[in-house]
mmCIF file of C-alpha atoms in Angstrom:
data_model
loop_
_atom_site.group_PDB
_atom_site.id
_atom_site.type_symbol
_atom_site.label_atom_id
_atom_site.label_comp_id
_atom_site.label_asym_id
_atom_site.label_seq_id
_atom_site.Cartn_x
_atom_site.Cartn_y
_atom_site.Cartn_z
ATOM 1 C CA LEU A 141 87.904 117.248 101.458
ATOM 2 C CA ASP A 142 85.829 119.511 99.295
ATOM 3 C CA ASP A 143 82.974 118.297 97.061
ATOM 4 C CA GLN A 144 85.084 118.492 93.876
ATOM 5 C CA LEU A 145 87.690 116.226 95.332
ATOM 6 C CA LEU A 146 85.044 113.873 96.690
ATOM 7 C CA GLN A 147 83.329 113.743 93.294
ATOM 8 C CA LYS A 148 86.637 112.570 91.780
ATOM 9 C CA LEU A 149 87.701 110.259 94.590
ATOM 10 C CA LEU A 150 84.474 108.443 95.495
ATOM 11 C CA PRO A 151 83.827 106.800 92.020
ATOM 12 C CA THR A 152 87.444 105.518 91.994
ATOM 13 C CA LEU A 153 87.185 104.045 95.481
ATOM 14 C CA ALA A 154 83.700 102.672 94.824
ATOM 15 C CA GLU A 155 84.905 100.986 91.631
ATOM 16 C CA ARG A 156 87.768 99.322 93.488
ATOM 17 C CA VAL A 157 85.472 98.205 96.308
ATOM 18 C CA PHE A 158 83.075 96.814 93.687
ATOM 19 C CA GLU A 159 85.953 94.898 91.973
ATOM 20 C CA LEU A 160 87.039 93.369 95.301
ATOM 21 C CA LEU A 161 83.528 92.409 96.134
ATOM 22 C CA PHE A 162 83.362 90.339 92.987
ATOM 23 C CA LEU A 163 86.953 89.112 92.857
ATOM 24 C CA ARG A 164 87.658 88.422 96.515
ATOM 25 C CA PRO A 165 84.407 88.671 98.619
ATOM 26 C CA ASP A 166 85.972 86.656 101.399
ATOM 27 C CA ASP A 167 88.485 89.454 101.930
ATOM 28 C CA PHE A 168 85.676 91.520 103.431
ATOM 29 C CA ASN A 169 85.263 90.952 107.104
ATOM 30 C CA GLY A 170 82.445 92.411 109.163
ATOM 31 C CA GLN A 171 84.428 95.482 110.042
ATOM 32 C CA ASP A 172 85.224 96.214 106.366
ATOM 33 C CA ILE A 173 81.521 95.835 105.522
ATOM 34 C CA ALA A 174 80.476 98.034 108.407
ATOM 35 C CA ASN A 175 83.028 100.715 107.475
ATOM 36 C CA VAL A 176 81.804 100.923 103.821
ATOM 37 C CA ILE A 177 78.177 101.215 105.025
ATOM 38 C CA TRP A 178 79.025 103.685 107.769
ATOM 39 C CA SER A 179 80.981 105.910 105.339
ATOM 40 C CA CYS A 180 77.965 106.051 103.081
ATOM 41 C CA GLY A 181 75.837 107.203 105.981
ATOM 42 C CA GLU A 182 78.350 109.681 107.219
ATOM 43 C CA LEU A 183 78.922 111.200 103.781
ATOM 44 C CA GLN A 184 75.201 111.332 103.172
ATOM 45 C CA ALA A 185 74.666 113.095 106.470
ATOM 46 C CA ARG A 186 77.234 115.741 105.485
ATOM 47 C CA GLY A 187 75.552 116.319 102.130
ATOM 48 C CA ALA A 188 78.410 114.743 100.091
ATOM 49 C CA PRO A 189 77.760 113.048 96.720
ATOM 50 C CA VAL A 190 77.413 109.396 97.729
ATOM 51 C CA SER A 191 75.714 107.848 94.702
ATOM 52 C CA PRO A 192 78.820 105.853 93.589
ATOM 53 C CA LEU A 193 78.962 104.219 96.942
ATOM 54 C CA LEU A 194 75.192 103.648 97.226
ATOM 55 C CA ASP A 195 75.334 101.820 93.892
ATOM 56 C CA LEU A 196 77.590 99.133 95.309
ATOM 57 C CA LEU A 197 75.401 98.460 98.401
ATOM 58 C CA PRO A 198 73.304 95.651 96.835
ATOM 59 C CA VAL A 199 76.456 93.687 96.126
ATOM 60 C CA LEU A 200 77.870 94.545 99.565
ATOM 61 C CA SER A 201 74.621 93.346 101.083
ATOM 62 C CA GLU A 202 74.951 89.939 99.370
ATOM 63 C CA VAL A 203 78.487 89.630 100.654
ATOM 64 C CA ALA A 204 77.430 90.609 104.173
ATOM 65 C CA VAL A 205 74.689 87.984 104.199
ATOM 66 C CA LYS A 206 77.128 85.298 103.047
ATOM 67 C CA ARG A 207 79.856 86.387 105.501
ATOM 68 C CA ALA A 208 77.571 86.850 108.575
ATOM 69 C CA ALA A 209 78.195 83.350 109.797
ATOM 70 C CA VAL A 210 81.958 83.995 110.252
ATOM 71 C CA MET A 211 81.669 87.534 111.649
ATOM 72 C CA LYS A 212 82.903 88.273 115.193
ATOM 73 C CA GLU A 213 80.217 89.500 117.645
ATOM 74 C CA GLN A 214 81.612 93.082 117.505
ATOM 75 C CA ASP A 215 81.508 92.932 113.688
ATOM 76 C CA LEU A 216 77.901 91.798 113.659
ATOM 77 C CA SER A 217 76.946 94.727 115.925
ATOM 78 C CA ASN A 218 78.967 97.131 113.898
ATOM 79 C CA VAL A 219 77.240 96.056 110.667
ATOM 80 C CA MET A 220 73.846 96.522 112.300
ATOM 81 C CA TRP A 221 74.863 99.865 113.715
ATOM 82 C CA SER A 222 76.139 101.136 110.438
ATOM 83 C CA CYS A 223 73.024 99.923 108.561
ATOM 84 C CA ALA A 224 70.866 101.809 111.062
ATOM 85 C CA MET A 225 72.947 104.941 110.663
ATOM 86 C CA LEU A 226 72.584 104.848 106.829
ATOM 87 C CA GLN A 227 68.997 103.687 106.814
ATOM 88 C CA GLY A 228 67.978 106.485 109.224
ATOM 89 C CA GLY A 229 69.174 109.135 106.747
ATOM 90 C CA ASP A 230 67.239 110.975 104.051
ATOM 91 C CA THR A 231 67.597 108.301 101.362
ATOM 92 C CA PRO A 232 66.679 104.820 102.718
ATOM 93 C CA VAL A 233 68.588 101.940 101.086
ATOM 94 C CA PRO A 234 66.390 98.905 100.481
ATOM 95 C CA ALA A 235 69.431 96.621 99.954
ATOM 96 C CA LEU A 236 70.357 97.051 103.570
ATOM 97 C CA LEU A 237 67.117 95.520 104.735
ATOM 98 C CA ASP A 238 68.278 92.207 103.387
ATOM 99 C CA ILE A 239 71.230 92.214 105.772
ATOM 100 C CA MET A 240 69.402 92.904 109.003
ATOM 101 C CA PRO A 241 67.419 89.640 109.538
ATOM 102 C CA VAL A 242 70.537 87.496 108.835
ATOM 103 C CA VAL A 243 72.938 89.555 110.885
ATOM 104 C CA SER A 244 70.457 89.908 113.797
ATOM 105 C CA ALA A 245 69.870 86.123 113.808
ATOM 106 C CA PHE A 246 73.601 85.545 114.258
ATOM 107 C CA ALA A 247 73.783 88.356 116.851
ATOM 108 C CA GLU A 248 71.058 86.597 118.753
ATOM 109 C CA LYS A 249 72.938 83.281 118.683
ATOM 110 C CA ARG A 250 76.053 85.021 120.085
ATOM 111 C CA ALA A 251 74.449 87.528 122.398
ATOM 112 C CA ASP A 252 75.804 85.635 125.512
ATOM 113 C CA THR A 253 79.363 86.291 124.307
ATOM 114 C CA MET A 254 78.932 89.944 123.252
ATOM 115 C CA THR A 255 80.645 92.748 125.048
ATOM 116 C CA ALA A 256 78.691 95.580 126.469
ATOM 117 C CA GLN A 257 79.601 97.763 123.426
ATOM 118 C CA ALA A 258 78.414 95.075 121.003
ATOM 119 C CA LEU A 259 75.151 94.676 122.849
ATOM 120 C CA ALA A 260 74.608 98.452 123.034
ATOM 121 C CA ASN A 261 75.326 98.818 119.262
ATOM 122 C CA THR A 262 72.939 95.987 118.442
ATOM 123 C CA LEU A 263 70.153 97.327 120.620
ATOM 124 C CA TRP A 264 70.564 100.866 119.238
ATOM 125 C CA ALA A 265 70.394 99.536 115.672
ATOM 126 C CA ALA A 266 67.267 97.522 116.480
ATOM 127 C CA SER A 267 65.604 100.645 117.919
ATOM 128 C CA ILE A 268 66.401 102.711 114.808
ATOM 129 C CA LEU A 269 65.242 100.030 112.388
ATOM 130 C CA LYS A 270 62.301 98.628 114.348
ATOM 131 C CA ASP A 271 59.716 100.092 111.910
ATOM 132 C CA GLU A 272 61.548 99.124 108.718
ATOM 133 C CA VAL A 273 62.517 95.494 109.284
ATOM 134 C CA ASP A 274 61.875 92.969 112.061
ATOM 135 C CA VAL A 275 65.369 93.211 113.435
ATOM 136 C CA ALA A 276 64.190 92.381 116.868
ATOM 137 C CA ALA A 277 62.786 89.044 115.756
ATOM 138 C CA GLY A 278 66.153 87.416 116.319
ATOM 139 C CA LEU A 279 66.648 89.260 119.604
ATOM 140 C CA ARG A 280 63.407 88.345 121.351
ATOM 141 C CA HIS A 281 64.781 85.418 123.294
ATOM 142 C CA VAL A 282 68.214 86.376 124.557
ATOM 143 C CA PRO A 283 69.575 84.098 127.312
ATOM 144 C CA LEU A 284 69.930 86.075 130.560
ATOM 145 C CA ARG A 285 73.190 85.362 132.477
ATOM 146 C CA THR A 286 73.166 87.122 135.766
ATOM 147 C CA GLY A 287 74.977 85.026 138.368
ATOM 148 C CA SER A 288 78.046 87.212 138.405
ATOM 149 C CA VAL A 289 76.248 90.527 138.933
ATOM 150 C CA PRO A 290 75.860 91.510 142.650
ATOM 151 C CA GLY A 291 72.223 91.963 143.611
ATOM 152 C CA ILE A 292 70.835 90.034 140.660
ATOM 153 C CA PRO A 293 69.810 86.408 141.250
ATOM 154 C CA HIS A 294 71.478 83.733 139.145
ATOM 155 C CA THR A 295 69.425 82.185 136.274
ATOM 156 C CA SER A 296 70.245 79.061 134.364
ATOM 157 C CA ASN A 297 71.255 79.245 130.732
ATOM 158 C CA SER A 298 67.958 77.741 129.764
ATOM 159 C CA GLU A 299 65.901 80.645 131.203
ATOM 160 C CA GLN A 300 65.170 83.329 128.742
ATOM 161 C CA ILE A 301 63.850 86.858 128.757
ATOM 162 C CA SER A 302 61.844 88.534 126.065
ATOM 163 C CA VAL A 303 63.167 91.719 124.532
ATOM 164 C CA PRO A 304 60.359 93.877 123.192
#
């Protein structure tokens, strides 16, 4: 899409997302939230006009915080990953910083059931955002489950490791 088409399309899409955020916030699952945030970051990285989408991020942030408790593990990691992608761009978005402590706390609670991809996304996001928000605060005491990995001794679920 060229910039002229994007300049016409993005305000229309942003307006509709904004309406849905107010009318039916529960319709937004973690993947939906992550996709909106990720698209802002991707468009921004490509130099596209993203201001209509950036304007809705404070409301999206509120919805993400409220919905974090019901997000799947992969959705939590995708939200963190997309926030890190956008926040790492040229125009930081303060509203995203409200999401990270809440989402990372839920990610920490569910770390033992995360897939390798979800764990990798979460750790990558924490590494990108480490200087902007204490994302790692919720990830410092992740239970280490190792009994099924050859060559690594079994630990009980009560033993914990610290993640710097």
